[in-house]
mmCIF file of C-alpha atoms in Angstrom:
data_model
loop_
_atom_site.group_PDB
_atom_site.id
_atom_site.type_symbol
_atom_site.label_atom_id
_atom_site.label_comp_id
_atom_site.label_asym_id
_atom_site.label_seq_id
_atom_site.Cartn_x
_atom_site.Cartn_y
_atom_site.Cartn_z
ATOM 1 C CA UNK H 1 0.000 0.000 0.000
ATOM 2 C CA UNK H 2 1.453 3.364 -0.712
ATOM 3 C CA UNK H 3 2.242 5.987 1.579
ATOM 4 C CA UNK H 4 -0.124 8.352 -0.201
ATOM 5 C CA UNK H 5 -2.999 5.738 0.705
ATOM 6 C CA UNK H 6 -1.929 5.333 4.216
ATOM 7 C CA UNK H 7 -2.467 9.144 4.928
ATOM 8 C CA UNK H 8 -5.904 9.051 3.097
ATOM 9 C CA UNK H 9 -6.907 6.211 5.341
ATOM 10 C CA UNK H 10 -5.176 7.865 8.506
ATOM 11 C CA UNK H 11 -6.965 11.125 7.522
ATOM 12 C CA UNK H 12 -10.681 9.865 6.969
ATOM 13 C CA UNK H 13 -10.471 8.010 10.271
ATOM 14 C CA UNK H 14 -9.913 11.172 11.746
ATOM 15 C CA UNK H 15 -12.355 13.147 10.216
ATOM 16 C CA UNK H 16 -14.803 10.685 11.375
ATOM 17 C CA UNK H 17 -13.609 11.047 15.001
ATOM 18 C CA UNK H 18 -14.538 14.554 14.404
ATOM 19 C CA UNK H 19 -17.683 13.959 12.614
ATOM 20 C CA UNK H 20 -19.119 11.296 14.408
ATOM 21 C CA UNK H 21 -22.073 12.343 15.992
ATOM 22 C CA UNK H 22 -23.151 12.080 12.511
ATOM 23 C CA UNK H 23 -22.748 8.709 11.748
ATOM 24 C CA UNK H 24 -22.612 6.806 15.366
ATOM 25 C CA UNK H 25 -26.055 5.534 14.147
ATOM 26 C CA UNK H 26 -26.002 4.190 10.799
ATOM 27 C CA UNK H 27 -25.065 1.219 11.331
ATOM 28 C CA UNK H 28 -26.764 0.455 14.729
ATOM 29 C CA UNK H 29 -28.106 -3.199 15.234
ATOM 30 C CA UNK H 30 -26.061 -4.265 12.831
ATOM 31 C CA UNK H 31 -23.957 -7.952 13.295
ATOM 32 C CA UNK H 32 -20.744 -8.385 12.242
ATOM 33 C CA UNK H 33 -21.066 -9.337 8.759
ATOM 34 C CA UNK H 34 -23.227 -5.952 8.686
ATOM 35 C CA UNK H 35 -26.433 -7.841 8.542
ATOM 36 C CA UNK H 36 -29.439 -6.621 10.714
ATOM 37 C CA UNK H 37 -30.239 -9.705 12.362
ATOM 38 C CA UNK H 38 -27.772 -12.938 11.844
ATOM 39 C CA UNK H 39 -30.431 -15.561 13.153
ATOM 40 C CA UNK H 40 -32.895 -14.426 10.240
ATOM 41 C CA UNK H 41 -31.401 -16.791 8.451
ATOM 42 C CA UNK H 42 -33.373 -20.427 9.069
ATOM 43 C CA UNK H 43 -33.300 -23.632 7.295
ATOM 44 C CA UNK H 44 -36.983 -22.700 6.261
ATOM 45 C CA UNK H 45 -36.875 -21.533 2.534
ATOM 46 C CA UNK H 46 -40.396 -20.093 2.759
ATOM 47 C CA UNK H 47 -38.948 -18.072 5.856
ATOM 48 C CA UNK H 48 -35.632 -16.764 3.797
ATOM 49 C CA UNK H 49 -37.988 -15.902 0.861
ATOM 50 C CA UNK H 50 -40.367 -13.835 3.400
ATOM 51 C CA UNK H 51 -37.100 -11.743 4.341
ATOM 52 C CA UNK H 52 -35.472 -11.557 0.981
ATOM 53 C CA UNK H 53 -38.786 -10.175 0.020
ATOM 54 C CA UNK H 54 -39.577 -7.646 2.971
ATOM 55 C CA UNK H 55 -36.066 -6.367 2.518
ATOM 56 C CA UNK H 56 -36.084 -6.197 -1.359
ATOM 57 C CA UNK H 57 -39.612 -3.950 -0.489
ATOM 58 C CA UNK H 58 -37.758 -1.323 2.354
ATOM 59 C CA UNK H 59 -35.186 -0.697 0.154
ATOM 60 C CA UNK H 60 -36.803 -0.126 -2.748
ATOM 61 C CA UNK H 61 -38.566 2.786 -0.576
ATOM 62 C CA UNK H 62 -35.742 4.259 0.949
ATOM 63 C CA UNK H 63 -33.787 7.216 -0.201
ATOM 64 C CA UNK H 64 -30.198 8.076 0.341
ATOM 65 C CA UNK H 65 -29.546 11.666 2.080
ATOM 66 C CA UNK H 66 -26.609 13.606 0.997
ATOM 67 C CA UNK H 67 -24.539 14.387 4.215
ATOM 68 C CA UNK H 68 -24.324 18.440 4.649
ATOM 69 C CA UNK H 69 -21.751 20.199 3.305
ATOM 70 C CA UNK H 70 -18.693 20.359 5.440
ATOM 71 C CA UNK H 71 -17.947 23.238 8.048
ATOM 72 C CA UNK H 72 -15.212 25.591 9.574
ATOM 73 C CA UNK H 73 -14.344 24.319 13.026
ATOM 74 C CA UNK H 74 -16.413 27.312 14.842
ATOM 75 C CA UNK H 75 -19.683 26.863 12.105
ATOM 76 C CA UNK H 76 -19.995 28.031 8.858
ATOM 77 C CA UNK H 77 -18.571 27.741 5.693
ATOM 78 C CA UNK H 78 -17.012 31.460 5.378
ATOM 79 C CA UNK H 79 -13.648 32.624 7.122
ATOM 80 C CA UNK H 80 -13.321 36.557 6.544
ATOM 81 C CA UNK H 81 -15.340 38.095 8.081
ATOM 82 C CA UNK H 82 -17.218 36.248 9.957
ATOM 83 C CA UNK H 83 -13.729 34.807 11.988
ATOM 84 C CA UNK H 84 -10.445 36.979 13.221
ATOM 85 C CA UNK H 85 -7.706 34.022 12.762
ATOM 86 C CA UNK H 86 -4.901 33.966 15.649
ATOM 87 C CA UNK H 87 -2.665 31.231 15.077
ATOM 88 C CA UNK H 88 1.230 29.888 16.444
ATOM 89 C CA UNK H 89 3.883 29.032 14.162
ATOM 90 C CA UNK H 90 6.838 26.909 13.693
ATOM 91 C CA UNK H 91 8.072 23.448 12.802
ATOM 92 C CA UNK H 92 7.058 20.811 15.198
ATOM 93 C CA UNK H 93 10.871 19.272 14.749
ATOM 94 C CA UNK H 94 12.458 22.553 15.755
ATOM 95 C CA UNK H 95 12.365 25.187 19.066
ATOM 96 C CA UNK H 96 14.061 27.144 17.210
ATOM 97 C CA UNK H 97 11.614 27.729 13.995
ATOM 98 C CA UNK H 98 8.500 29.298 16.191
ATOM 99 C CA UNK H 99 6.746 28.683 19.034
ATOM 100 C CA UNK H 100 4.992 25.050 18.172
ATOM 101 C CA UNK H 101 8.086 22.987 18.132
ATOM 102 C CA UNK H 102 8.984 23.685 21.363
ATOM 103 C CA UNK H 103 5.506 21.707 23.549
ATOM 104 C CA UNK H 104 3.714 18.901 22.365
ATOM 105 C CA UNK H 105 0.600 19.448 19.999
ATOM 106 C CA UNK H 106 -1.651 19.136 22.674
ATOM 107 C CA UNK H 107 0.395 21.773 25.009
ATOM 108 C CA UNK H 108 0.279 24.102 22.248
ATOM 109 C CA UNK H 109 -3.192 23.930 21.736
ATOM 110 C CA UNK H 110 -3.250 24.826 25.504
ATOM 111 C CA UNK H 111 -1.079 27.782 24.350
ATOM 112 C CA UNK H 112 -2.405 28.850 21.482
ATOM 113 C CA UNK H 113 -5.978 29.223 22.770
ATOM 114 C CA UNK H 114 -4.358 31.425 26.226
ATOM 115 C CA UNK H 115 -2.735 33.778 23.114
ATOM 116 C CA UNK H 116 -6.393 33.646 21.264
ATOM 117 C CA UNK H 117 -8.652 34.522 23.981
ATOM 118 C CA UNK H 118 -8.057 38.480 23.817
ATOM 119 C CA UNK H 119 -8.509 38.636 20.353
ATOM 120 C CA UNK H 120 -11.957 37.862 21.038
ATOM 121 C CA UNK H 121 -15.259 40.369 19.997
ATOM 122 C CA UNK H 122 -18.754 40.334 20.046
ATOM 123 C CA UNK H 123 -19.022 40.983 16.988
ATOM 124 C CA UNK H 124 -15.984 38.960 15.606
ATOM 125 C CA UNK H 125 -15.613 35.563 17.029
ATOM 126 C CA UNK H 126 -11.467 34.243 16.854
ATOM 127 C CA UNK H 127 -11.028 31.480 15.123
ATOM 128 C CA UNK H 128 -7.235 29.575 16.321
ATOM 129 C CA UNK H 129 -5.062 27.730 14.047
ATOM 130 C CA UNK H 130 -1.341 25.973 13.864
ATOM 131 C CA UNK H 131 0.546 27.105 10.937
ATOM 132 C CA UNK H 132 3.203 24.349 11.032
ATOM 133 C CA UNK H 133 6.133 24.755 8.287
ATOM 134 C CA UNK H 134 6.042 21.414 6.631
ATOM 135 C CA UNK H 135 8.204 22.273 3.695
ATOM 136 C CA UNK H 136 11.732 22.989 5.427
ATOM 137 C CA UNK H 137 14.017 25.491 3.549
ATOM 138 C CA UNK H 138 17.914 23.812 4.003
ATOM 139 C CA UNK H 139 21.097 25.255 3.652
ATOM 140 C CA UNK H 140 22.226 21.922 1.991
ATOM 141 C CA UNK H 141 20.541 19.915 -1.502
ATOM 142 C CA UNK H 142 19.142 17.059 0.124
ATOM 143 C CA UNK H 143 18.237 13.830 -1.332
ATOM 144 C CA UNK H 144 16.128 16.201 -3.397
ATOM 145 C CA UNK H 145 18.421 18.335 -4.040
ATOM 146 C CA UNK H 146 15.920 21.258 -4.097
ATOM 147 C CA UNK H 147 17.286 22.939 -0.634
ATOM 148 C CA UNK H 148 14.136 21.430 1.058
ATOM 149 C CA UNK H 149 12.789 18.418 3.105
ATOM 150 C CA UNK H 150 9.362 17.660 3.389
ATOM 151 C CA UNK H 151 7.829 16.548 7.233
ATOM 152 C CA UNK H 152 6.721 13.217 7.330
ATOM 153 C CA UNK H 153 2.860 12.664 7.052
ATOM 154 C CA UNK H 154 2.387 10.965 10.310
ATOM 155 C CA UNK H 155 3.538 14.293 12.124
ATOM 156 C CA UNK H 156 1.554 16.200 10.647
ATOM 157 C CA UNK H 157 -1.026 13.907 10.985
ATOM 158 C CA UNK H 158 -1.001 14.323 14.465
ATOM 159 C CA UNK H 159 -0.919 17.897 14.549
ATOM 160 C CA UNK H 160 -4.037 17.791 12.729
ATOM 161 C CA UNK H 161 -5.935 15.610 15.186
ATOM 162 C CA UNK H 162 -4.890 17.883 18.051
ATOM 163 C CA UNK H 163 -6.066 21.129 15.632
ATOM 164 C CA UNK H 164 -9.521 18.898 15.544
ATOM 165 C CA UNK H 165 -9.596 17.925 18.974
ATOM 166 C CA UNK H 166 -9.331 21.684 20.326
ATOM 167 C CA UNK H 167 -11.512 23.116 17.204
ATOM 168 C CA UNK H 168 -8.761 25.223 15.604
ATOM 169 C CA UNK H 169 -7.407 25.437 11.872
ATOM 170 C CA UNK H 170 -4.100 23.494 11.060
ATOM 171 C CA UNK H 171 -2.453 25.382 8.158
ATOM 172 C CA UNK H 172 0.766 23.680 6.056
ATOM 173 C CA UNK H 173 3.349 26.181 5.973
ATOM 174 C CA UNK H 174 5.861 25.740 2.941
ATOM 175 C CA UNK H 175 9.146 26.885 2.137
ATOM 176 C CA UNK H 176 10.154 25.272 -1.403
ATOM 177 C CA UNK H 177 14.107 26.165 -1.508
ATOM 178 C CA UNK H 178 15.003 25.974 -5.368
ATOM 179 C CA UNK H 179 11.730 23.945 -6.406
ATOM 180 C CA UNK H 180 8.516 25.538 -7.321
ATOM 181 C CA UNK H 181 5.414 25.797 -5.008
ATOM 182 C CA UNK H 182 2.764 24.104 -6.608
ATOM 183 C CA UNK H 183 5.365 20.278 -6.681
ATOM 184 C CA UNK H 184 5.823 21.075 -2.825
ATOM 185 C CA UNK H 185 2.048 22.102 -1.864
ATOM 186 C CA UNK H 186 0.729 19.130 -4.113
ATOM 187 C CA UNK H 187 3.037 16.841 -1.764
ATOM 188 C CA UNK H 188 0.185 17.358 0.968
ATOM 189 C CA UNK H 189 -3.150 17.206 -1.282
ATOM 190 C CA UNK H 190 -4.615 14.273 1.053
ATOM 191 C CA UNK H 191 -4.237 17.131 3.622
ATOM 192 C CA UNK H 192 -5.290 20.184 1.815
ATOM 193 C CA UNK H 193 -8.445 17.955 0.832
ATOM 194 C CA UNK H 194 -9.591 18.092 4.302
ATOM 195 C CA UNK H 195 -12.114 21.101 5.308
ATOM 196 C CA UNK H 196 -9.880 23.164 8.281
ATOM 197 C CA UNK H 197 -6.778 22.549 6.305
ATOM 198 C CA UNK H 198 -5.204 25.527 4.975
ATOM 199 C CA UNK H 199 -2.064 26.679 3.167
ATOM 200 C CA UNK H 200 0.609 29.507 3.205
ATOM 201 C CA UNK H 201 3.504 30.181 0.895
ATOM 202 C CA UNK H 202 6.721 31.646 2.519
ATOM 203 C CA UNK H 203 8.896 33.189 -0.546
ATOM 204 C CA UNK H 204 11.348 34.340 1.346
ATOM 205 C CA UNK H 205 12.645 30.340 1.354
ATOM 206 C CA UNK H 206 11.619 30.483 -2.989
ATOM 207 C CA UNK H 207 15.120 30.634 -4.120
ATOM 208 C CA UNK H 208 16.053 30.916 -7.570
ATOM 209 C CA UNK H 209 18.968 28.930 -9.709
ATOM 210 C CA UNK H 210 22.170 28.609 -7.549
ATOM 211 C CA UNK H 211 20.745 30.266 -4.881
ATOM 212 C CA UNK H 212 20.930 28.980 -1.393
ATOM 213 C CA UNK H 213 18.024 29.536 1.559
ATOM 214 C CA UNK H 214 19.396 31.809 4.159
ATOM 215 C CA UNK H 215 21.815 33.410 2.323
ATOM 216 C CA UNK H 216 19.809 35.874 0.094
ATOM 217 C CA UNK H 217 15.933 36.973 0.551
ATOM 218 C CA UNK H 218 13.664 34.787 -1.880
ATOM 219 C CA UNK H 219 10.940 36.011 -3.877
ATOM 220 C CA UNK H 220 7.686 34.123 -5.795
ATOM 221 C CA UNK H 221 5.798 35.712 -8.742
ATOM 222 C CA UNK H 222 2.473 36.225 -8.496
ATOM 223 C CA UNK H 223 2.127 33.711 -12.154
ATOM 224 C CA UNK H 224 3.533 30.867 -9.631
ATOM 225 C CA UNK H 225 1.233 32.352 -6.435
ATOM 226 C CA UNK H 226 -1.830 32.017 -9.328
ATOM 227 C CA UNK H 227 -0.838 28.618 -10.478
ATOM 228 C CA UNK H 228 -0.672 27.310 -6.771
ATOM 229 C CA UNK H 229 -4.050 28.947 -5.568
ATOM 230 C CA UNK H 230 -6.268 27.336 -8.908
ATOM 231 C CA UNK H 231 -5.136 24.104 -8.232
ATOM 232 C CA UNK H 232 -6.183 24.513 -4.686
ATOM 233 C CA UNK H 233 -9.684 26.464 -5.390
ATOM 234 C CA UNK H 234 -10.244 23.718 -7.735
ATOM 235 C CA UNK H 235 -10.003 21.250 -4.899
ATOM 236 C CA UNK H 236 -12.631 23.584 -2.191
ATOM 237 C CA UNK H 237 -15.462 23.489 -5.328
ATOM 238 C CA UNK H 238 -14.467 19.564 -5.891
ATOM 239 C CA UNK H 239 -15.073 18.775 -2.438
ATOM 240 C CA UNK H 240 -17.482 21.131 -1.687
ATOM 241 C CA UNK H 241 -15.468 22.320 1.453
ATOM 242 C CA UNK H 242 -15.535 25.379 3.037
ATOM 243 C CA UNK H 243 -13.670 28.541 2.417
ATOM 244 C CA UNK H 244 -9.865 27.732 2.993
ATOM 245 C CA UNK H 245 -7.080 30.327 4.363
ATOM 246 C CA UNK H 246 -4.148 30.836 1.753
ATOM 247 C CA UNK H 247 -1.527 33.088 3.288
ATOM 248 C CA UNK H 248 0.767 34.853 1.472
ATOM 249 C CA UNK H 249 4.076 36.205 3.469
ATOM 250 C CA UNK H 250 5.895 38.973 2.738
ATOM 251 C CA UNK H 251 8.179 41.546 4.279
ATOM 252 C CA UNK H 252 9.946 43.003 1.115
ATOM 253 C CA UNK H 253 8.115 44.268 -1.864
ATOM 254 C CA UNK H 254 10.129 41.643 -3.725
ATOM 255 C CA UNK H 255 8.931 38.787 -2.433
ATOM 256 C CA UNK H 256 6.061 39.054 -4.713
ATOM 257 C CA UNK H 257 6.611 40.649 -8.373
ATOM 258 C CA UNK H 258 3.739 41.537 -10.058
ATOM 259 C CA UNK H 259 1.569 41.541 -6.908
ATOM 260 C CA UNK H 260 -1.225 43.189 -8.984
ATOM 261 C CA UNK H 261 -1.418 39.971 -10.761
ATOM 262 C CA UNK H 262 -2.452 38.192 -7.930
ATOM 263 C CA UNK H 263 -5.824 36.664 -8.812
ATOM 264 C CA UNK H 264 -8.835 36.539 -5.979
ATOM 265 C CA UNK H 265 -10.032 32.959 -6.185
ATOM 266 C CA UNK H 266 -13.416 31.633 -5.205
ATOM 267 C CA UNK H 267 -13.081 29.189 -2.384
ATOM 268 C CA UNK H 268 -9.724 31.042 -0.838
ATOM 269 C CA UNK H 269 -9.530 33.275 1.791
ATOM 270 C CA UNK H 270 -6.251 35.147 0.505
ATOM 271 C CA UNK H 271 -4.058 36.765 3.107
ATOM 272 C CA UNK H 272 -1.428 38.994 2.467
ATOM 273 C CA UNK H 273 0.398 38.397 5.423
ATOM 274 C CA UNK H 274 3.655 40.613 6.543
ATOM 275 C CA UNK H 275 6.141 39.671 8.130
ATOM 276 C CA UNK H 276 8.383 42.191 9.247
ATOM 277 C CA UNK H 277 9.628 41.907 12.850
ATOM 278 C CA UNK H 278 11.730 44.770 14.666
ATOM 279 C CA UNK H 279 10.601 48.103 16.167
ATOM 280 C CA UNK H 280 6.980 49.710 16.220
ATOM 281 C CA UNK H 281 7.761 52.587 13.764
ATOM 282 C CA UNK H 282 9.070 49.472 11.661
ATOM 283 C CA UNK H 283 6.225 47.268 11.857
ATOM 284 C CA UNK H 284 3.753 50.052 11.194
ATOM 285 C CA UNK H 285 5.482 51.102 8.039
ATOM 286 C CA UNK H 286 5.799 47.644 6.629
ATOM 287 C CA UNK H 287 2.150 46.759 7.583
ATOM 288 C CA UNK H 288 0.999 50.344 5.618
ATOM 289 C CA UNK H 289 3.323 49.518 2.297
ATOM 290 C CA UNK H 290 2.321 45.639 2.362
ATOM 291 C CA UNK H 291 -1.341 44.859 3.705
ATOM 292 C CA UNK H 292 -3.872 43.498 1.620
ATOM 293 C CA UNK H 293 -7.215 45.461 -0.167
ATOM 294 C CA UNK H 294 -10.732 44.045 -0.719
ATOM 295 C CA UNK H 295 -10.638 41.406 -1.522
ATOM 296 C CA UNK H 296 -7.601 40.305 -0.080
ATOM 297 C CA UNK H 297 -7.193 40.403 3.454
ATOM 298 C CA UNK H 298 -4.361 40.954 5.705
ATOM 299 C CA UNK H 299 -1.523 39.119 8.410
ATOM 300 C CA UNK H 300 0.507 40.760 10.937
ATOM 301 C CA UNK H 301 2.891 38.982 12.488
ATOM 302 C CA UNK H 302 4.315 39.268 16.071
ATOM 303 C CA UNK H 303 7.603 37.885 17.151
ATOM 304 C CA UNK H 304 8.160 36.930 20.918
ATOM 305 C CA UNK H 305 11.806 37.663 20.456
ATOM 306 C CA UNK H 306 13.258 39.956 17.461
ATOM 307 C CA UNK H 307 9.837 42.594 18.370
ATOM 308 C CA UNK H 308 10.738 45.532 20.383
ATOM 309 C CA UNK H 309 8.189 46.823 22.325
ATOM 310 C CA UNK H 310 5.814 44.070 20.754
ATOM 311 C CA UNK H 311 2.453 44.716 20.407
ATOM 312 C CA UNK H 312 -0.125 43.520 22.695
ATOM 313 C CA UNK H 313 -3.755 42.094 21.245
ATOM 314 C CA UNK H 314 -5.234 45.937 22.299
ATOM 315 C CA UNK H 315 -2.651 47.282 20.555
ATOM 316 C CA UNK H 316 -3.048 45.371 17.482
ATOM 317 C CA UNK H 317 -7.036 45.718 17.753
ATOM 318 C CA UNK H 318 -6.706 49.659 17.783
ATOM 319 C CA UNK H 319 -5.383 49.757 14.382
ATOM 320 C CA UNK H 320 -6.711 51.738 11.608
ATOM 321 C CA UNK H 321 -6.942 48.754 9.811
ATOM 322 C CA UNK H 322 -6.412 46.003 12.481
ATOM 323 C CA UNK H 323 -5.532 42.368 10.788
ATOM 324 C CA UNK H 324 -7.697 39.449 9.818
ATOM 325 C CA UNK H 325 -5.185 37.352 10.582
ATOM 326 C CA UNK H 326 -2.369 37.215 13.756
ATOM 327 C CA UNK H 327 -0.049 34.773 14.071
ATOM 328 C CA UNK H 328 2.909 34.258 16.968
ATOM 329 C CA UNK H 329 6.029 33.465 16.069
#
């Protein structure tokens, strides 16, 4: 069996977990060859004929009702702006890539909804989520040799069940080194076929030819962003899911060249997300020059350690513009 088939049987026994209020009753009373009743079976013909027949008659009456349409993990099928997202970052392999590699999935979860909480309106209802880099940028080739290493399924696997358990969003963070995006985001599709899965694109790890992560700033036209997000809104109207985050980060105006050409698709909440970390004055002029317009929305994110003076959720809320999206970092 492949591995591809393992996660897509790993994934749907999950989502059942999640789901199964309902479908705990469907197949109630039944034995374990799934029939209704193993002792209606008798050595009288006449009897086996009566139930062949009385079956043969229910079914032919019954109909078959499509389940409803998948949901968001708080209700609904719409992210923006019905939600404010708040999510923590990192690679569960490393403390030193964000804040989620350094507890277990379930601690984080813990964390993550202490870090939520005062994000929280009346009127706007905070919707948590992991964004766990699952695409690692490398200073070396690889087996690959794209400057890149993929996490295994089973991890993130389980950082999806402990996103289900606590009701929060688990988005797949990727940084491609030298490859393209869509090879590396199309490495998850059992994943990104699942309703609260979403997906962000780091270009500052989208190297070019002979360039190497971590020595020079990448960058990601929007033709590539385009190509990545209609495969993916392709996917939402296939499986009739709900509206799925897509996060775009960016800190430079480089990062993304012909940002006007970045196409709104149906099905994707698109996020321009930035990135900058460093000083108020800093942050404020980055979020100005970079934030998303209708109908893109925008990121801002925090950083526990390179912010000065880093903003606290009041602070964040009083904006002119205050962000769809926060994540911690």
């Amino acid at each position: 069996m492949s591995p591809h088939r393992i996660v897509a049987i790993a994934l749907t026994v999950v989502l059942a977990v999640g789901c199964s209020s309902t479908s705990e009753d469907d197949d109630a009373g039944a034995g374990p060859d799934g029939d209704d009743d193993a002792s209606a079976t008798t050595a009288d013909p006449s009897a086996t004929t009566a139930v062949e027949s009385s079956t043969s008659s229910e079914s032919s009456t019954t109909t078959t009702t499509a389940p409803p349409p998948a949901e968001l993990p708080g209700g609904g099928r719409e992210i923006f702006p019905r939600y404010r997202v708040v999510a923590n970052y990192g690679n569960a392999e490393s403390s030193a890539m964000g804040i989620l590699g350094q507890s277990t999935p379930e601690q984080a979860a813990e964390r993550l909804a202490v870090a939520a909480a005062p994000f929280e309106q009346p009127d706007r209802p905070v919707l948590p989520a992991f964004e766990l880099i699952v695409s690692v940028a490398q200073g070396s080739p690889g087996s690959d040799g794209n400057y890149s290493v993929p996490t295994d399924d089973a991890l993130v696997l389980r950082w999806l069940a402990a996103a289900r358990e606590a009701g929060m969003l688990l988005i797949l963070d990727i940084q491609p080194g030298t490859s393209h995006f869509l090879p590396e985001v199309q490495r998850f599709e059992e994943f990104l076929r699942q309703p609260d899965v979403g997906l962000a694109l780091d270009p500052e790890w989208r190297m070019g030819p002979g360039e190497v992560p971590g020595t020079v700033i990448g960058g990601v036209d929007a033709a590539e962003v385009n190509e990545v997000s209609a495969w993916l809104a392709d996917i939402v109207e296939e499986d009739d899911l709900p509206e799925k985050l897509f996060v775009l980060h960016q800190f430079t105006e480089s990062m993304i060249t012909n940002r006007p050409d970045v196409v709104d698709r149906p099905g994707l909440a698109t996020v321009y997300h930035v990135d900058g970390f460093g000083g108020r004055d800093v942050k404020l002029e980055k979020y100005e020059l970079l934030k998303g317009t209708p109908p893109f929305a925008t990121g801002l994110k925090l950083f526990y350690d390179e912010d000065i003076n880093m903003f606290a959720p009041a602070d964040v809320l009083a904006l002119e513009s205050p962000p769809d999206l926060i994540t911690y970092q």
